[in-house]
mmCIF file of N, CA and C in Angstrom:
data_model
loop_
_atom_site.group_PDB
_atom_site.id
_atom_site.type_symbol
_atom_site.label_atom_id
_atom_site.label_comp_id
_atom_site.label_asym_id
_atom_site.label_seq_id
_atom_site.Cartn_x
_atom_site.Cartn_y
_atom_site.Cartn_z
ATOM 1 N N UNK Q 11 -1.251 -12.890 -3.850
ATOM 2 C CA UNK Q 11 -2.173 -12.018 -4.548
ATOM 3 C C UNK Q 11 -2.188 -10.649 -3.877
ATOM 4 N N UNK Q 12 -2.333 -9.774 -4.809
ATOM 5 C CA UNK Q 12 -2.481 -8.002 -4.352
ATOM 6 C C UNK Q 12 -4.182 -8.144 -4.548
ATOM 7 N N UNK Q 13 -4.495 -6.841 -3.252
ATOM 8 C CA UNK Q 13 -5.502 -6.787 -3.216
ATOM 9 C C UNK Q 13 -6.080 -5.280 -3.698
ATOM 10 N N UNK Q 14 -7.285 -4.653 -4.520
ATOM 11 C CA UNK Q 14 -7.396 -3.290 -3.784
ATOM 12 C C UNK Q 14 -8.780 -3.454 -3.791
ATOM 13 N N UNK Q 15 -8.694 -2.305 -2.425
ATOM 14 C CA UNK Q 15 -9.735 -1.692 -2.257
ATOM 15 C C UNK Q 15 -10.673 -0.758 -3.266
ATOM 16 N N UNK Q 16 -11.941 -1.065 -2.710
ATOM 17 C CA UNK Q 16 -12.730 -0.458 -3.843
ATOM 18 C C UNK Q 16 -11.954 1.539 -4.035
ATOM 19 N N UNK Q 17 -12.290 2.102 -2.670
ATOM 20 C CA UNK Q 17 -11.587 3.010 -3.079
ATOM 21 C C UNK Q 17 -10.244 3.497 -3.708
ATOM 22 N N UNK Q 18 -9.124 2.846 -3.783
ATOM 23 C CA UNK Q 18 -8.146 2.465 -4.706
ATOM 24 C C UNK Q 18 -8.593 2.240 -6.042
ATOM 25 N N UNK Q 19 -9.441 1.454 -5.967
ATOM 26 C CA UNK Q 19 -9.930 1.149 -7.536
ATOM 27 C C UNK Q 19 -10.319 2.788 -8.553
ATOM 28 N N UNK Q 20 -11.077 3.204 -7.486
ATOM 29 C CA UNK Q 20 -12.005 4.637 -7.957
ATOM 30 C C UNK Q 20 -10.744 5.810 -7.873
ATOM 31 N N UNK Q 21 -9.695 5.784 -7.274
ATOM 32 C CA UNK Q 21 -8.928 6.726 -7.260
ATOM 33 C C UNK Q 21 -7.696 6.503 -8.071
ATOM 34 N N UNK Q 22 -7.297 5.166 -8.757
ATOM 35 C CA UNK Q 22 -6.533 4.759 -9.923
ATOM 36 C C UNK Q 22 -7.382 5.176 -11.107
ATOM 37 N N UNK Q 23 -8.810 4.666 -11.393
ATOM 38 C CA UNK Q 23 -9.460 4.883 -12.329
ATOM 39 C C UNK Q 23 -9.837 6.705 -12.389
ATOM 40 N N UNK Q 24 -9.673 7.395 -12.094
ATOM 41 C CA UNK Q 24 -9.369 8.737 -11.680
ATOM 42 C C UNK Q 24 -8.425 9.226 -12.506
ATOM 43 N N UNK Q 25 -7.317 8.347 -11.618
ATOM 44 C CA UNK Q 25 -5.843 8.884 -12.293
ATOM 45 C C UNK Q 25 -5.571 8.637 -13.868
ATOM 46 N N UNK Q 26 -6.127 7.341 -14.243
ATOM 47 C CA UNK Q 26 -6.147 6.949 -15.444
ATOM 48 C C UNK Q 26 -7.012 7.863 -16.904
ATOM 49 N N UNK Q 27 -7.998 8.072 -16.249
ATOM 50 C CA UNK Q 27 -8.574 9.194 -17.029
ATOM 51 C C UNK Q 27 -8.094 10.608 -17.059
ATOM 52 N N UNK Q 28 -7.544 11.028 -16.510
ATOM 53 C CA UNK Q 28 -6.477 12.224 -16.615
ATOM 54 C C UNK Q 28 -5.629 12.156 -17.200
ATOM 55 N N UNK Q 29 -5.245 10.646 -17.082
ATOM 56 C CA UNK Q 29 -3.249 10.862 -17.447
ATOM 57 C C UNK Q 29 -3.479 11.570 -18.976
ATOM 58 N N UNK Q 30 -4.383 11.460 -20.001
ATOM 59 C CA UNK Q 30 -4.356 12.331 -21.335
ATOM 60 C C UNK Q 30 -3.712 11.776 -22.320
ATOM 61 N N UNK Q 31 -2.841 10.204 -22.403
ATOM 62 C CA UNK Q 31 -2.730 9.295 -23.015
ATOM 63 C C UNK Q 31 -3.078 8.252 -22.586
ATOM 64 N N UNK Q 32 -3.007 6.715 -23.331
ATOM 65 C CA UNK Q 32 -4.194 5.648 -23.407
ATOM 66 C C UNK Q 32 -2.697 5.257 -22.421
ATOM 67 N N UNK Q 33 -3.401 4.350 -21.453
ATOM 68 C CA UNK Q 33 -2.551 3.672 -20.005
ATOM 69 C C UNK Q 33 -2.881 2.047 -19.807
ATOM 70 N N UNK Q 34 -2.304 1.215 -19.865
ATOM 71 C CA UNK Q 34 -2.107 -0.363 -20.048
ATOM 72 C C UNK Q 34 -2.522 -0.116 -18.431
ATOM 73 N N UNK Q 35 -1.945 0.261 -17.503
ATOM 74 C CA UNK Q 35 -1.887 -0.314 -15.993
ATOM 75 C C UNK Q 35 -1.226 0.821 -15.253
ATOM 76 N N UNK Q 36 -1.418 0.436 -14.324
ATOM 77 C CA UNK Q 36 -0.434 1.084 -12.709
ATOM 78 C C UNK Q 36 0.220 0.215 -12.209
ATOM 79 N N UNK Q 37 1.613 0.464 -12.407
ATOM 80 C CA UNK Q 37 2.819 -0.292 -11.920
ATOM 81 C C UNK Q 37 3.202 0.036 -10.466
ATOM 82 N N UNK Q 38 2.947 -1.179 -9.655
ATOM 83 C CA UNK Q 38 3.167 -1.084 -8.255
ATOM 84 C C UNK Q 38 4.588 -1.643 -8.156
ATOM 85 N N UNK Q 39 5.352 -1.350 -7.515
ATOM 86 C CA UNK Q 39 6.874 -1.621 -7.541
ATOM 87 C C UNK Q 39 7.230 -1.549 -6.095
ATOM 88 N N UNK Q 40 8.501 -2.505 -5.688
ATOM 89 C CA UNK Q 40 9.202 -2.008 -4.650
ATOM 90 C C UNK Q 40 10.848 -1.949 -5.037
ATOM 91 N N UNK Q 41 11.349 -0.661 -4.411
ATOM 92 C CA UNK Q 41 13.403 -0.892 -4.381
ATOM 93 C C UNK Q 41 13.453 -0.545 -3.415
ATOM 94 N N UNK Q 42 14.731 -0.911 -3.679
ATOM 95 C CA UNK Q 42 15.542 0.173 -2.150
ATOM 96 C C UNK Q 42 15.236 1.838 -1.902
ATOM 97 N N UNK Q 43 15.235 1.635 -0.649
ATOM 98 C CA UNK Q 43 15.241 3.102 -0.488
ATOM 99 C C UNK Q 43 14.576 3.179 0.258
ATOM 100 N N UNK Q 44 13.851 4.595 0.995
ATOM 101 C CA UNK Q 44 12.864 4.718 1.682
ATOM 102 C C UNK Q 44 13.731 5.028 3.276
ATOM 103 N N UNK Q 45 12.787 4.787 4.291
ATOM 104 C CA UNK Q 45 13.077 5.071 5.857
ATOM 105 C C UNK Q 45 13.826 3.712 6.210
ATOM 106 N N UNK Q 46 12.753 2.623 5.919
ATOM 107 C CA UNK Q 46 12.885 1.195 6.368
ATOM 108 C C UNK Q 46 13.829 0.486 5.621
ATOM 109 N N UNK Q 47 14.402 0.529 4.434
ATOM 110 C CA UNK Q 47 15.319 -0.160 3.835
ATOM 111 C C UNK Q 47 14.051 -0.358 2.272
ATOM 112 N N UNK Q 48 12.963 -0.888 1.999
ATOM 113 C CA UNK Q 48 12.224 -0.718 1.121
ATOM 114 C C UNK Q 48 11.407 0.435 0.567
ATOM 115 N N UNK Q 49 11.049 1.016 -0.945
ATOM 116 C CA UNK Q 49 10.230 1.642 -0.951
ATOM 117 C C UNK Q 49 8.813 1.326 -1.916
ATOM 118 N N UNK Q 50 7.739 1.405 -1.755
ATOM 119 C CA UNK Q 50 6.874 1.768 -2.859
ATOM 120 C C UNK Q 50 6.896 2.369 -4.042
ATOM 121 N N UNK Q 51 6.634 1.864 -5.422
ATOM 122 C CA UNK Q 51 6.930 2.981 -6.358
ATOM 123 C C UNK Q 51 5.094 2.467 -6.664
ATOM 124 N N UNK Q 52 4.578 3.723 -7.812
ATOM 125 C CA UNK Q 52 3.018 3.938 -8.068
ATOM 126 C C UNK Q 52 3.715 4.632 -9.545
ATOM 127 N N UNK Q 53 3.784 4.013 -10.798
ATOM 128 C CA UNK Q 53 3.482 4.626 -12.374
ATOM 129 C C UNK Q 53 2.369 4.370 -13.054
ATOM 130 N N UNK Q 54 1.973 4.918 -13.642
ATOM 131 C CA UNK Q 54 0.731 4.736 -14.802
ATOM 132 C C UNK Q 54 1.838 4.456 -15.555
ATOM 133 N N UNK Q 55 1.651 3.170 -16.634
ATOM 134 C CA UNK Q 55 2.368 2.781 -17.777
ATOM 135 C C UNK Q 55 1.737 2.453 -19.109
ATOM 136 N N UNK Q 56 2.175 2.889 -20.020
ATOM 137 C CA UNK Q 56 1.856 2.660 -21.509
ATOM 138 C C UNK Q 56 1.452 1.046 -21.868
ATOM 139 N N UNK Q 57 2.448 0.714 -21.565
ATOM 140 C CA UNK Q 57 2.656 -0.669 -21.732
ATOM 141 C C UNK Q 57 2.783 -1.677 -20.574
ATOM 142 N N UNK Q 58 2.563 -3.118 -21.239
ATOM 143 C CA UNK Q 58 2.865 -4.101 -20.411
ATOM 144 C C UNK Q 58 4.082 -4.998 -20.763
ATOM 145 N N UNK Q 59 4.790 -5.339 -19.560
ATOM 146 C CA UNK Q 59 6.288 -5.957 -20.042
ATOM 147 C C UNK Q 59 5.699 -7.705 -19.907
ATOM 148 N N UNK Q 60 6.197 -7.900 -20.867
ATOM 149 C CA UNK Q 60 6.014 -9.832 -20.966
ATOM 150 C C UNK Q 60 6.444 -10.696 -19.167
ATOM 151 N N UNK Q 61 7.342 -9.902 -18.992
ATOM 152 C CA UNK Q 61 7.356 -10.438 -17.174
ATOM 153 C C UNK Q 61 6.609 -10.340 -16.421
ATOM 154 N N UNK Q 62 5.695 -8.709 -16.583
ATOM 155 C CA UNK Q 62 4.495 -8.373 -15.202
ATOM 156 C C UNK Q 62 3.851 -9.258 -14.906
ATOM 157 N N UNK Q 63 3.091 -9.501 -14.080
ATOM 158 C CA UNK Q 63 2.164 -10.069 -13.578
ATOM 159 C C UNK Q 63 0.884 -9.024 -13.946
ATOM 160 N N UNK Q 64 -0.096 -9.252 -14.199
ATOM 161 C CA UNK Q 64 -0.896 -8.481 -14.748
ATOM 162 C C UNK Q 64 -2.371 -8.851 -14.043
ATOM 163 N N UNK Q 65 -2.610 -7.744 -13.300
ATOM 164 C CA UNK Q 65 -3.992 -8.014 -12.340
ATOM 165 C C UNK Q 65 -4.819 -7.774 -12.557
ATOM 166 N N UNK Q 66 -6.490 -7.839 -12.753
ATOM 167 C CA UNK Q 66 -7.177 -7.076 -13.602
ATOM 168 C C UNK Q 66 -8.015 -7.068 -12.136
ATOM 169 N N UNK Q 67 -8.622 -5.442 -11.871
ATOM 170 C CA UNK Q 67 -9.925 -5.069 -10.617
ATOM 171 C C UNK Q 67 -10.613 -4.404 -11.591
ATOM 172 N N UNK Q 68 -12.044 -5.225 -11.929
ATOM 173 C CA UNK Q 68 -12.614 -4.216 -12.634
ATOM 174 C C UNK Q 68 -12.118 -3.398 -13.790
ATOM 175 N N UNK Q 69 -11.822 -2.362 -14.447
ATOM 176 C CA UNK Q 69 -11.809 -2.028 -15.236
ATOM 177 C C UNK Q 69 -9.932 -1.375 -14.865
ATOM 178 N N UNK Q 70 -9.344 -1.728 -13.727
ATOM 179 C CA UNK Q 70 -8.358 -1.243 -13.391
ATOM 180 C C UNK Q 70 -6.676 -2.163 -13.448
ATOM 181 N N UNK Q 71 -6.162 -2.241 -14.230
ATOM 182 C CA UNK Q 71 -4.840 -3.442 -13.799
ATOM 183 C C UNK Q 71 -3.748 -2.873 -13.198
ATOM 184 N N UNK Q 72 -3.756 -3.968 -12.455
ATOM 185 C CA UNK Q 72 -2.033 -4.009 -12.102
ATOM 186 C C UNK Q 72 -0.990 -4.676 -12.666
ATOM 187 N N UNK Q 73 0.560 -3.875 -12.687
ATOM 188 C CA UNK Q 73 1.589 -4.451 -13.384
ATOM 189 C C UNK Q 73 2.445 -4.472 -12.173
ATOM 190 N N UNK Q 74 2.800 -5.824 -12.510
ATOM 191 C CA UNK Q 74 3.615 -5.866 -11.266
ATOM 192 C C UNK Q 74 4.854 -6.606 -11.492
ATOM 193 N N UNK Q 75 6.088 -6.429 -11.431
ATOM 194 C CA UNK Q 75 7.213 -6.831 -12.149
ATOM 195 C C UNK Q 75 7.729 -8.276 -11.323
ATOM 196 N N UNK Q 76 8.462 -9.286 -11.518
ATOM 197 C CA UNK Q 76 9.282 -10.655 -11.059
ATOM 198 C C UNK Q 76 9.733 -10.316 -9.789
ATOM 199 N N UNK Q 77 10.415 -9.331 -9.792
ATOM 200 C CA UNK Q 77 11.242 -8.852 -8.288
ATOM 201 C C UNK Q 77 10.270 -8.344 -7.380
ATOM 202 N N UNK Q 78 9.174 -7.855 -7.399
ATOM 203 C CA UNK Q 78 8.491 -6.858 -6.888
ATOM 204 C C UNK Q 78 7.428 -7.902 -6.171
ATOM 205 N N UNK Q 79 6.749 -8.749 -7.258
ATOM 206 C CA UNK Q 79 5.665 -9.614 -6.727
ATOM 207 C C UNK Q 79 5.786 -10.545 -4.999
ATOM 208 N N UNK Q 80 7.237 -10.864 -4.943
ATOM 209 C CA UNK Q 80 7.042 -11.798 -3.631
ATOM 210 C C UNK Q 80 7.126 -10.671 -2.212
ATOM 211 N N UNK Q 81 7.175 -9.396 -2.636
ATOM 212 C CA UNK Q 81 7.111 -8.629 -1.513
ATOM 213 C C UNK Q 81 6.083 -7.891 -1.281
ATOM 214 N N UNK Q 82 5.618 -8.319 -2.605
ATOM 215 C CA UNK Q 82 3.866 -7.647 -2.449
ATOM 216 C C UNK Q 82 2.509 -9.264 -2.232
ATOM 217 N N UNK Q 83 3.030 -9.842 -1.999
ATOM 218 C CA UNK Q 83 2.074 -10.939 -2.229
ATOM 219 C C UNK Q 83 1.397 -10.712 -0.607
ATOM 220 N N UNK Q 84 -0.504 -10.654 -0.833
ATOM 221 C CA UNK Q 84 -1.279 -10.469 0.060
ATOM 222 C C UNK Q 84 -0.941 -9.146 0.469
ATOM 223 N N UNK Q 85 -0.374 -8.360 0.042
ATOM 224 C CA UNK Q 85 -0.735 -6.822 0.374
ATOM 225 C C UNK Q 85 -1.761 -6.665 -0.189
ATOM 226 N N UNK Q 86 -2.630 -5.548 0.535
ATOM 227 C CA UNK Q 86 -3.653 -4.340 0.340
ATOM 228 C C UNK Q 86 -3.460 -3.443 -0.214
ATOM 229 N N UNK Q 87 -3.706 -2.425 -0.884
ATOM 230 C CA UNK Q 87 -3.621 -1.417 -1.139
ATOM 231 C C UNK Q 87 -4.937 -0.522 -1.152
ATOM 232 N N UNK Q 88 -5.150 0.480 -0.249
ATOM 233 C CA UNK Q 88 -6.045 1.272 -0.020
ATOM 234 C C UNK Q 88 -5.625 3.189 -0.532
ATOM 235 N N UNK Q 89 -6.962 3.904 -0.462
ATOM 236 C CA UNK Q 89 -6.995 4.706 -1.304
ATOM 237 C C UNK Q 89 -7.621 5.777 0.324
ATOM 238 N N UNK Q 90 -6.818 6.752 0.529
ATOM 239 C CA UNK Q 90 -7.418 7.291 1.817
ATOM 240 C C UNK Q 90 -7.564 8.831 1.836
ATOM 241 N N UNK Q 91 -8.677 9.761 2.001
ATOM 242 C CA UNK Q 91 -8.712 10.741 1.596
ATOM 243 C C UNK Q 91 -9.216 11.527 2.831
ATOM 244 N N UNK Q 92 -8.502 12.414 3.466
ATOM 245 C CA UNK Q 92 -9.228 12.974 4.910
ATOM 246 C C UNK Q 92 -8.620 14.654 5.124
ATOM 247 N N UNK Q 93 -9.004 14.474 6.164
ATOM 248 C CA UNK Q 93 -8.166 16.107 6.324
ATOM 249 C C UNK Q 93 -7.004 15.984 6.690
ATOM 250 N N UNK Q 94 -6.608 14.859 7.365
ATOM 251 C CA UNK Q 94 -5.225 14.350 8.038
ATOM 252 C C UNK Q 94 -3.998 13.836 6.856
ATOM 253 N N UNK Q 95 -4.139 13.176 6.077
ATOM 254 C CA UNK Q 95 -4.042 12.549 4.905
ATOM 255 C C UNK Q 95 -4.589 12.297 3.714
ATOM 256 N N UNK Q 96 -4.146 12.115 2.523
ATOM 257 C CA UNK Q 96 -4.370 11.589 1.322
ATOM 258 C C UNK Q 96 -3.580 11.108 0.440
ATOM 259 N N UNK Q 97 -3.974 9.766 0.010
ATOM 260 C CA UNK Q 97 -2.828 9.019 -0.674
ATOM 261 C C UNK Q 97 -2.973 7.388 -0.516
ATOM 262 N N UNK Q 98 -2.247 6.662 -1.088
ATOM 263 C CA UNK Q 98 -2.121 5.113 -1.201
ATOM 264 C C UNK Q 98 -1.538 4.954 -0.146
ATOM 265 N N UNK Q 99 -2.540 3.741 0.982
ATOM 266 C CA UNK Q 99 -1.818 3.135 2.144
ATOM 267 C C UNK Q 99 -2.132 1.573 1.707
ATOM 268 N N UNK Q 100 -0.878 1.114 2.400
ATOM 269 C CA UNK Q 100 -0.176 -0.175 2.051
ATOM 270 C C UNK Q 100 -0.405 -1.357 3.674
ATOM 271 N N UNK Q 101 -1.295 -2.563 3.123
ATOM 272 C CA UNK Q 101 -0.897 -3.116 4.408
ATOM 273 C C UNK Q 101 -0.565 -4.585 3.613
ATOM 274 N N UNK Q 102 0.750 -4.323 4.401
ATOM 275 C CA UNK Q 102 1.757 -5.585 3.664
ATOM 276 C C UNK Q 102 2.281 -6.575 4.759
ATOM 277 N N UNK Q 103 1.598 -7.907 4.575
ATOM 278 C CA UNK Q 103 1.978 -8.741 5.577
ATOM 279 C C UNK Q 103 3.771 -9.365 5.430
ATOM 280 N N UNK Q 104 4.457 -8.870 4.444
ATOM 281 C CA UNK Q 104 5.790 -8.839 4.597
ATOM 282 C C UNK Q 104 6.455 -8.076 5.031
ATOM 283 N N UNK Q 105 6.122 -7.180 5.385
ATOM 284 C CA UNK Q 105 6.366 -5.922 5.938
ATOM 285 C C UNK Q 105 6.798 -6.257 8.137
ATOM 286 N N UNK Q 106 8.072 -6.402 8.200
ATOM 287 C CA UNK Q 106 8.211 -6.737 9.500
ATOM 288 C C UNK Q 106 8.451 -5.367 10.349
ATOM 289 N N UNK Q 107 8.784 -4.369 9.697
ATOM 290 C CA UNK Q 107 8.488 -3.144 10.350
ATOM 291 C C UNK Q 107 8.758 -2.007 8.771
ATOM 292 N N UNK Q 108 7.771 -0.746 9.260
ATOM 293 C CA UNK Q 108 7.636 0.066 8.712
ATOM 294 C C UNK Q 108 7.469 1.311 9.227
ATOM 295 N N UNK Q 109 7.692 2.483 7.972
ATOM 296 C CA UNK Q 109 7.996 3.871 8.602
ATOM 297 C C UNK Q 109 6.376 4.877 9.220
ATOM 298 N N UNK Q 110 6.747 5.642 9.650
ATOM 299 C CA UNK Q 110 5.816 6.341 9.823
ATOM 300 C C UNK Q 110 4.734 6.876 8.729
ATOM 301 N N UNK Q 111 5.711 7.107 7.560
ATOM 302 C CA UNK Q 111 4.824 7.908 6.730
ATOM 303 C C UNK Q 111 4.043 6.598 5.466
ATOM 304 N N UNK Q 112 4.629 5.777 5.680
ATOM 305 C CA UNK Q 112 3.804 4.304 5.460
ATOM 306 C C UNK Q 112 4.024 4.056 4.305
ATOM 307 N N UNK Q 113 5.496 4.829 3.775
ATOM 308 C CA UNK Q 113 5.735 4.523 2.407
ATOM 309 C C UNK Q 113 6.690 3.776 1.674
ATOM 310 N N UNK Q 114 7.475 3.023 3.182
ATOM 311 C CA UNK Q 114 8.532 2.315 3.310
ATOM 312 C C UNK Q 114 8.228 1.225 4.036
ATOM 313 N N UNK Q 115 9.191 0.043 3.907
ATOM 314 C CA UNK Q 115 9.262 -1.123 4.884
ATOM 315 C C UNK Q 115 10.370 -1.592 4.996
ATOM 316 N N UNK Q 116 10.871 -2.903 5.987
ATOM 317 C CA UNK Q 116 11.649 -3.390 6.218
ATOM 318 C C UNK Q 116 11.252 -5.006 5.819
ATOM 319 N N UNK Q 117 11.597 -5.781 5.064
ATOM 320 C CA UNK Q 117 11.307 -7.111 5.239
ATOM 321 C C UNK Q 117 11.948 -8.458 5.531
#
């Protein structure tokens, strides 16, 4: 299971009311790429694909695709806003090492 934080919740539901067309979900994704060998992807999507996994927080879902789910299972996802940073941080217990900028992993 993916988790989010309330602030995640309030800063997707944010994004969702902006996007300026009607939005099924936020597609959390991982591919290749990144520092660590993995990366994070974050879309607002129209639709839902018959494969996602489909999460519902409150008034907020997640889509989360076949490939993507066993590398996200029991991740966090938090919503962090400071003078230092701002943006989606990830704490992913598959994650055996990761990059600095916390937007990549290795698993």
């Amino acid at each position: 299971m993916v988790t989010l934080t309330p602030a995640a919740q309030l800063a997707i539901s944010r994004f969702i009311e902006n996007a300026g067309s009607p939005v099924a979900g936020l597609r959390v994704s991982v591919s290749d790429g990144g520092c660590s060998g993995y990366k994070y992807g974050l879309q607002l999507e129209t639709a839902v694909s018959e494969q996602d996994t489909n999460l519902s927080f409150g008034e907020v879902c997640l889509l989360i695709d076949p490939e993507s789910l066993p590398l996200l299972q029991g991740c966090v996802i938090d919503f962090v806003e400071s003078l230092d940073e701002s943006g989606f941080k990830f704490e992913n217990p598959n994650a055996k090492a990761a990059c600095n900028c916390g937007k990549s992993f290795a698993a």
